[in-house]
Amino acid sequence: MGHPPRKSVTGKPNTGKPDVKTGEDRPAFRRGDLPDRETILRFLGENPDRASKRDIAKAFGLKGDTRAELKALLRELEDEGLIERDRKMLRRPGTLPAVAVLEITMRNPDGDLVARPAEWLEDHGAAPAVTVRQSNAGRERGKSRTPSIAAGIGDKVLARIFATTHGAKTSYTARIMKVLDRREGLVLGVFRSTPGGGGRLMPIERRGEEFAIDPDFTGEAKDGDLVEVETAKLGRMGLPRAKVHAVLGSVDGEKAISMIAIHSHGIPHVFPAEVLKAADDAKPAPLSAGREDWRDMPLVTIDPSDAKDHDDAVFAEEDTSPDNTGGVIITVAIADVSWYVRPDSALDREALKRGNSAYFPDRVVPMLPERISNDLCSLRQGEDRPALALRMVFSAEGRKVGHKFHRVMIKSAAKLSYQQAQAAIDGNPDDTSGPLLEAVLKPLWNAYAVLKRERDRRQPLDLDMPERKILLTPDGKVDKVIVPERLDAHRLIEEFMIQSNVAAAETLEKRKQPLIYRVHDQPSLAKQEVLREFLGTLGLSLARGAAVRASAFNGILARASGEPHQGMVNEMVLRSQSQAIYSPENLGHFGLNLMKYAHFTSPIRRYADLIVHRALVGALGLGEGAITPAEEAGLENIAAEISVTERRAMAAERDTVDRLVAHHLAGRIGETFEGRISGVTKSGLFVSLPQFGADGFIPVSTLGLDYYHYDEAHQALAGEKTGLGYRLGDGVEVKIVEVIPLAGSMRFEMVSEGHKMPAGTRSFHKSGRARRGGPKKPGTRPPRGRR
């Protein structure tokens, strides 16, 4: 008689069949038999809280001589470096123990706190990210209803770790057991004075904490001021205490608005003293033996007129080789940040923590201190600056013939704005651009014309979604919202940078060097189907198939050009796209229609580019500042983290715009404005005000006496009785009825009458009845991506 299948440690029979989660075969053996090496390693990874020799023996029912065999096997695994010992506990190197001290560093897009282990060996690569669940053990077991343990960004906590293994990957969650040390950073809130002196800090977030401020620690704060406070140790009784660190002005002022977004999204904005010291102590890079002298090349920077740092400089010339008639040579020089920011230095750790610079209408939160970003690394006119340079040769048809990277010293010949360079090409040079017109600017435009031939053949996704820019008055108030003109100067720099990013990815792949790619996956089949159904209501079609190309979307956009629904189609195509992220695995870039793509051109403001620079330095043997083995081992974690920080910055930037516009319009309640429907839901309509670039919400319950049905395919709300309704992209007139500046939200009232809905709009079998109810707090506009 055979033995019954052994039950696994999870209580399920072990039959040797593939695991349903990982697809891996689970070895079949009887309880009491010595498990093989892989089973032990899997057990340790999945059970960090049951990882002693006794725990293993108990889990697998080992007794007598088999326990001695287990001891020998564990010693063998330890000698080979596959497991390590922490007192009586065993674990795989690079994994977290059952209980660990964590430092909370950020929030993810879902609002959950994300932490890193406070102690981590560099040999294990990048420290893993841990999602923090703010609940206690009692509540989880259903034995208590006591409050959860609250923690915030910057806090150090003792936490119980839970590991989940998916194939070769392990993800971690944690439950806070105790807060060891409150945040070292600053907390933002509104100061409210209390009778008898002192006051309270009222949170600006719904989940924020309230603090008591003693009379001696209020500083210059007045009632209603937005303040930053330093938090004190928590006492056993009453509110936590705080001390006013800085007064940022009235909470009703525009200058406070970006700080609210910075704090609410957990964006680090104060550099630690050790980071500032490291930046101040940095010395200019020398022209050493390994760095080529390119200071005679008339490279120029072309940037926005208000740019304070300059990542890139460009130059182009005709290729004189008889084998490449009509071809061009393009040179792109990128600031050599890797020389100054070395792996695991104070500057590097802070840069990774920030992930990227964040840009607001009134300020920039830089990834690197100004001494580095605006001085030593910025490619200033007439000053020696280190760079990683790339020479690319293209044929007359725009196809790349070859490229090569160099580590160089350059001296920018001129600092030009986009408008300045374009004006010179258009026949209006000034004192700076005029002397460069023939020798520098015209060859650049000729090279762009060559690249454009290949770009037109490649057909990257060509969405017409103009970005708006808020201009402020000197005192920080909203002056106006503009759509900057899109010039050939912009397109030239963009195409030069795209080709440089491609060359970086190609070089590193050829050298088999691990790197971080910028990837943009093709739209999911589900999103394609939603778009296809919507386009069908307009008489447009999208071919079916998993291998859709960007050119298919361009054809749709071209057919919609000039039609009333042009904006609507562009919006829906944008929504159908996947989000671009960073990854050590190459998925290609669907939007750009490129197979290999890595961010290389902005290391001053993006950590991904800094990693690519280090990878190039190491792979090509270009000297100091190369990527380390620990970084290579941790690329997956780094890519995931900087993808989160990028989304964090985007959300904070968007929130700031919404709040600024809401603040600007708070005094114009009752006025009417021209708008366009930018979103349709069962609950109501989102309406964008093109004049200001912000959205407001119209609850369906306020649309009138008719009963409205939501038609997802047509992106419409259609009246049941009248047949009148509203569709995505419709131009409408709305009245402002409510503004909440701190929330960045506005509520509108519809002034325009609905339009007669096209035949078939009210497809009730695919539509939902619009919900009745009171006004709903406006949400955000549809997400935007970045290349």
CSV table of C-alpha atoms in Angstrom, one decimal, residues 446-687:
chain,number,residue,atom,x,y,z
A,446,ASN,CA,20.1,70.0,-41.4
A,447,ALA,CA,20.9,67.0,-39.2
A,448,TYR,CA,17.3,67.2,-37.7
A,449,ALA,CA,15.9,67.1,-41.3
A,450,VAL,CA,17.9,63.9,-41.8
A,451,LEU,CA,16.7,62.3,-38.6
A,452,LYS,CA,13.1,63.3,-39.4
A,453,ARG,CA,13.1,61.1,-42.5
A,454,GLU,CA,13.7,58.0,-40.4
A,455,ARG,CA,11.3,59.2,-37.7
A,456,ASP,CA,8.5,59.6,-40.3
A,457,ARG,CA,9.2,56.0,-41.5
A,458,ARG,CA,9.2,54.7,-37.9
A,459,GLN,CA,5.9,56.4,-37.1
A,460,PRO,CA,6.0,56.8,-33.3
A,461,LEU,CA,2.7,57.5,-31.6
A,462,ASP,CA,1.8,61.1,-32.5
A,463,LEU,CA,-0.8,62.3,-30.0
A,464,ASP,CA,-1.9,65.9,-30.1
A,465,MET,CA,-2.2,66.7,-26.4
A,466,PRO,CA,-0.7,70.1,-25.8
A,467,GLU,CA,0.7,70.7,-22.3
A,468,ARG,CA,-0.3,73.9,-20.5
A,469,LYS,CA,2.0,76.0,-18.4
A,470,ILE,CA,1.0,78.2,-15.5
A,471,LEU,CA,2.7,81.6,-15.4
A,472,LEU,CA,2.8,83.3,-12.0
A,473,THR,CA,3.1,87.0,-11.0
A,474,PRO,CA,6.1,88.0,-9.0
A,475,ASP,CA,4.1,87.6,-5.8
A,476,GLY,CA,3.2,84.0,-6.7
A,477,LYS,CA,-0.3,84.5,-7.9
A,478,VAL,CA,-1.7,82.9,-11.1
A,479,ASP,CA,-1.1,85.3,-14.0
A,480,LYS,CA,-2.3,83.2,-16.9
A,481,VAL,CA,-2.2,79.7,-18.4
A,482,ILE,CA,-0.6,79.3,-21.7
A,483,VAL,CA,0.1,76.5,-24.2
A,484,PRO,CA,3.7,77.1,-25.3
A,485,GLU,CA,4.2,77.0,-29.1
A,486,ARG,CA,5.7,73.8,-30.3
A,487,LEU,CA,8.8,74.7,-32.3
A,488,ASP,CA,11.2,72.8,-34.6
A,489,ALA,CA,13.8,73.6,-32.0
A,490,HIS,CA,11.9,71.5,-29.5
A,491,ARG,CA,11.6,68.6,-31.9
A,492,LEU,CA,15.3,68.8,-32.9
A,493,ILE,CA,16.5,68.4,-29.3
A,494,GLU,CA,13.9,65.7,-28.6
A,495,GLU,CA,15.0,63.6,-31.6
A,496,PHE,CA,18.7,64.0,-30.7
A,497,MET,CA,17.9,62.9,-27.2
A,498,ILE,CA,15.8,59.9,-28.4
A,499,GLN,CA,18.6,58.7,-30.6
A,500,SER,CA,21.1,59.1,-27.8
A,501,ASN,CA,18.9,57.0,-25.5
A,502,VAL,CA,18.7,54.3,-28.1
A,503,ALA,CA,22.5,54.3,-28.6
A,504,ALA,CA,23.0,53.9,-24.8
A,505,ALA,CA,20.7,50.9,-24.7
A,506,GLU,CA,22.3,49.3,-27.8
A,507,THR,CA,25.9,49.7,-26.4
A,508,LEU,CA,25.1,48.2,-23.0
A,509,GLU,CA,23.2,45.3,-24.5
A,510,LYS,CA,26.1,44.6,-26.9
A,511,ARG,CA,28.4,44.6,-23.9
A,512,LYS,CA,26.0,42.3,-21.9
A,513,GLN,CA,25.9,45.0,-19.2
A,514,PRO,CA,22.8,45.0,-16.9
A,515,LEU,CA,21.0,48.3,-17.1
A,516,ILE,CA,17.6,50.0,-16.5
A,517,TYR,CA,15.5,50.4,-19.6
A,518,ARG,CA,12.7,52.9,-20.1
A,519,VAL,CA,9.9,50.6,-21.3
A,520,HIS,CA,6.5,51.3,-22.6
A,521,ASP,CA,4.4,48.1,-23.2
A,522,GLN,CA,1.8,48.0,-25.9
A,523,PRO,CA,-1.8,48.5,-24.8
A,524,SER,CA,-3.5,45.6,-23.2
A,525,LEU,CA,-6.1,43.7,-25.2
A,526,ALA,CA,-8.8,44.8,-22.8
A,527,LYS,CA,-7.9,48.5,-23.3
A,528,GLN,CA,-7.8,48.0,-27.0
A,529,GLU,CA,-11.3,46.5,-27.0
A,530,VAL,CA,-12.6,49.5,-25.0
A,531,LEU,CA,-11.1,51.9,-27.5
A,532,ARG,CA,-12.3,49.8,-30.4
A,533,GLU,CA,-15.8,49.9,-29.2
A,534,PHE,CA,-15.7,53.7,-28.6
A,535,LEU,CA,-14.2,54.3,-32.1
A,536,GLY,CA,-17.0,52.2,-33.6
A,537,THR,CA,-19.5,54.8,-32.4
A,538,LEU,CA,-17.7,57.4,-34.5
A,539,GLY,CA,-17.3,55.2,-37.6
A,540,LEU,CA,-13.6,54.6,-37.0
A,541,SER,CA,-12.0,51.2,-36.7
A,542,LEU,CA,-9.0,49.6,-35.0
A,543,ALA,CA,-7.8,46.3,-36.4
A,544,ARG,CA,-7.8,43.4,-33.9
A,545,GLY,CA,-4.8,41.5,-32.9
A,546,ALA,CA,-2.1,41.4,-30.2
A,547,ALA,CA,0.6,42.8,-32.5
A,548,VAL,CA,-0.9,46.3,-32.8
A,549,ARG,CA,1.6,49.0,-33.8
A,550,ALA,CA,1.8,52.7,-33.0
A,551,SER,CA,1.2,53.4,-36.7
A,552,ALA,CA,-2.4,52.0,-36.3
A,553,PHE,CA,-3.2,54.6,-33.7
A,554,ASN,CA,-1.6,57.3,-35.9
A,555,GLY,CA,-4.0,56.3,-38.7
A,556,ILE,CA,-7.0,56.8,-36.4
A,557,LEU,CA,-5.7,60.2,-35.2
A,558,ALA,CA,-5.1,61.3,-38.8
A,559,ARG,CA,-8.7,60.4,-39.7
A,560,ALA,CA,-10.0,62.3,-36.7
A,561,SER,CA,-7.9,65.4,-37.5
A,562,GLY,CA,-10.1,68.4,-38.1
A,563,GLU,CA,-13.3,66.7,-37.0
A,564,PRO,CA,-15.3,67.8,-34.0
A,565,HIS,CA,-14.3,64.7,-32.2
A,566,GLN,CA,-10.6,65.2,-32.7
A,567,GLY,CA,-9.9,66.0,-29.0
A,568,MET,CA,-12.1,63.2,-27.8
A,569,VAL,CA,-10.2,60.6,-30.0
A,570,ASN,CA,-6.8,61.9,-28.8
A,571,GLU,CA,-7.9,61.6,-25.2
A,572,MET,CA,-9.3,58.1,-25.6
A,573,VAL,CA,-6.2,56.9,-27.5
A,574,LEU,CA,-4.1,58.3,-24.6
A,575,ARG,CA,-6.1,56.5,-22.0
A,576,SER,CA,-5.7,53.2,-23.9
A,577,GLN,CA,-1.9,53.3,-23.6
A,578,SER,CA,0.1,51.5,-20.9
A,579,GLN,CA,2.2,53.5,-18.5
A,580,ALA,CA,5.9,53.9,-19.2
A,581,ILE,CA,8.1,52.6,-16.4
A,582,TYR,CA,11.7,51.7,-15.6
A,583,SER,CA,12.7,48.0,-15.7
A,584,PRO,CA,15.9,45.9,-16.0
A,585,GLU,CA,13.9,43.8,-18.4
A,586,ASN,CA,13.6,45.1,-22.0
A,587,LEU,CA,10.0,45.3,-23.2
A,588,GLY,CA,10.7,47.9,-25.9
A,589,HIS,CA,9.1,51.3,-26.2
A,590,PHE,CA,5.7,51.1,-27.9
A,591,GLY,CA,5.0,54.8,-28.1
A,592,LEU,CA,8.3,55.6,-29.7
A,593,ASN,CA,8.2,52.4,-31.8
A,594,LEU,CA,11.7,51.4,-30.6
A,595,MET,CA,13.1,48.0,-29.6
A,596,LYS,CA,15.8,49.3,-27.3
A,597,TYR,CA,15.5,52.5,-25.2
A,598,ALA,CA,17.2,53.7,-22.0
A,599,HIS,CA,17.2,57.1,-20.4
A,600,PHE,CA,20.7,58.5,-20.7
A,601,THR,CA,20.3,62.3,-21.4
A,602,SER,CA,19.1,63.8,-18.0
A,603,PRO,CA,21.3,62.5,-15.2
A,604,ILE,CA,21.0,65.8,-13.3
A,605,ARG,CA,17.3,65.2,-12.8
A,606,ARG,CA,16.6,61.5,-13.2
A,607,TYR,CA,18.3,58.7,-11.2
A,608,ALA,CA,17.6,56.2,-14.1
A,609,ASP,CA,20.0,58.2,-16.3
A,610,LEU,CA,22.7,58.2,-13.6
A,611,ILE,CA,22.5,54.4,-13.5
A,612,VAL,CA,22.9,54.2,-17.3
A,613,HIS,CA,25.9,56.5,-17.1
A,614,ARG,CA,27.6,54.3,-14.5
A,615,ALA,CA,26.8,51.3,-16.6
A,616,LEU,CA,28.5,52.9,-19.7
A,617,VAL,CA,31.5,54.0,-17.6
A,618,GLY,CA,31.9,50.4,-16.4
A,619,ALA,CA,31.2,48.6,-19.6
A,620,LEU,CA,33.5,50.8,-21.7
A,621,GLY,CA,36.3,51.1,-19.2
A,622,LEU,CA,36.0,54.9,-19.0
A,623,GLY,CA,37.4,55.4,-15.5
A,624,GLU,CA,36.0,56.1,-12.1
A,625,GLY,CA,32.3,56.1,-11.1
A,626,ALA,CA,31.3,52.8,-12.7
A,627,ILE,CA,28.3,50.7,-11.6
A,628,THR,CA,29.0,48.3,-8.8
A,629,PRO,CA,28.0,44.6,-8.5
A,630,ALA,CA,25.7,45.5,-5.6
A,631,GLU,CA,23.9,48.0,-7.9
A,632,GLU,CA,23.6,45.5,-10.7
A,633,ALA,CA,22.1,42.9,-8.3
A,634,GLY,CA,19.6,45.5,-7.1
A,635,LEU,CA,18.5,47.0,-10.5
A,636,GLU,CA,15.0,45.4,-10.2
A,637,ASN,CA,14.4,47.2,-6.8
A,638,ILE,CA,15.9,50.4,-8.0
A,639,ALA,CA,13.8,50.4,-11.2
A,640,ALA,CA,10.6,49.7,-9.2
A,641,GLU,CA,11.4,52.5,-6.7
A,642,ILE,CA,12.2,55.2,-9.3
A,643,SER,CA,9.1,54.3,-11.2
A,644,VAL,CA,7.1,55.0,-8.0
A,645,THR,CA,9.0,58.3,-7.3
A,646,GLU,CA,8.3,59.4,-10.9
A,647,ARG,CA,4.5,58.8,-10.5
A,648,ARG,CA,4.7,60.5,-7.1
A,649,ALA,CA,6.2,63.7,-8.7
A,650,MET,CA,3.7,63.6,-11.5
A,651,ALA,CA,0.8,63.4,-9.0
A,652,ALA,CA,2.3,66.2,-6.9
A,653,GLU,CA,2.8,68.5,-9.9
A,654,ARG,CA,-0.8,67.9,-11.1
A,655,ASP,CA,-2.2,68.5,-7.6
A,656,THR,CA,-0.3,71.8,-7.4
A,657,VAL,CA,-1.8,72.9,-10.7
A,658,ASP,CA,-5.3,71.9,-9.6
A,659,ARG,CA,-4.9,73.8,-6.3
A,660,LEU,CA,-3.4,76.9,-7.9
A,661,VAL,CA,-6.2,77.1,-10.4
A,662,ALA,CA,-8.8,76.4,-7.8
A,663,HIS,CA,-7.3,79.1,-5.6
A,664,HIS,CA,-7.3,81.5,-8.5
A,665,LEU,CA,-11.0,80.9,-9.3
A,666,ALA,CA,-12.2,80.8,-5.6
A,667,GLY,CA,-13.4,84.4,-5.9
A,668,ARG,CA,-15.3,83.8,-9.2
A,669,ILE,CA,-18.1,81.6,-7.9
A,670,GLY,CA,-21.2,82.2,-10.0
A,671,GLU,CA,-19.3,83.1,-13.2
A,672,THR,CA,-19.6,81.0,-16.4
A,673,PHE,CA,-16.8,79.6,-18.5
A,674,GLU,CA,-16.3,77.7,-21.7
A,675,GLY,CA,-15.2,74.1,-21.1
A,676,ARG,CA,-14.9,70.7,-22.6
A,677,ILE,CA,-16.0,67.4,-21.2
A,678,SER,CA,-12.9,65.5,-20.3
A,679,GLY,CA,-14.4,62.5,-18.5
A,680,VAL,CA,-17.7,60.7,-18.2
A,681,THR,CA,-18.7,58.4,-15.3
A,682,LYS,CA,-21.9,57.0,-13.9
A,683,SER,CA,-21.6,59.7,-11.2
A,684,GLY,CA,-21.3,62.7,-13.5
A,685,LEU,CA,-19.1,64.6,-15.8
A,686,PHE,CA,-15.6,66.0,-15.5
A,687,VAL,CA,-15.2,69.3,-17.4
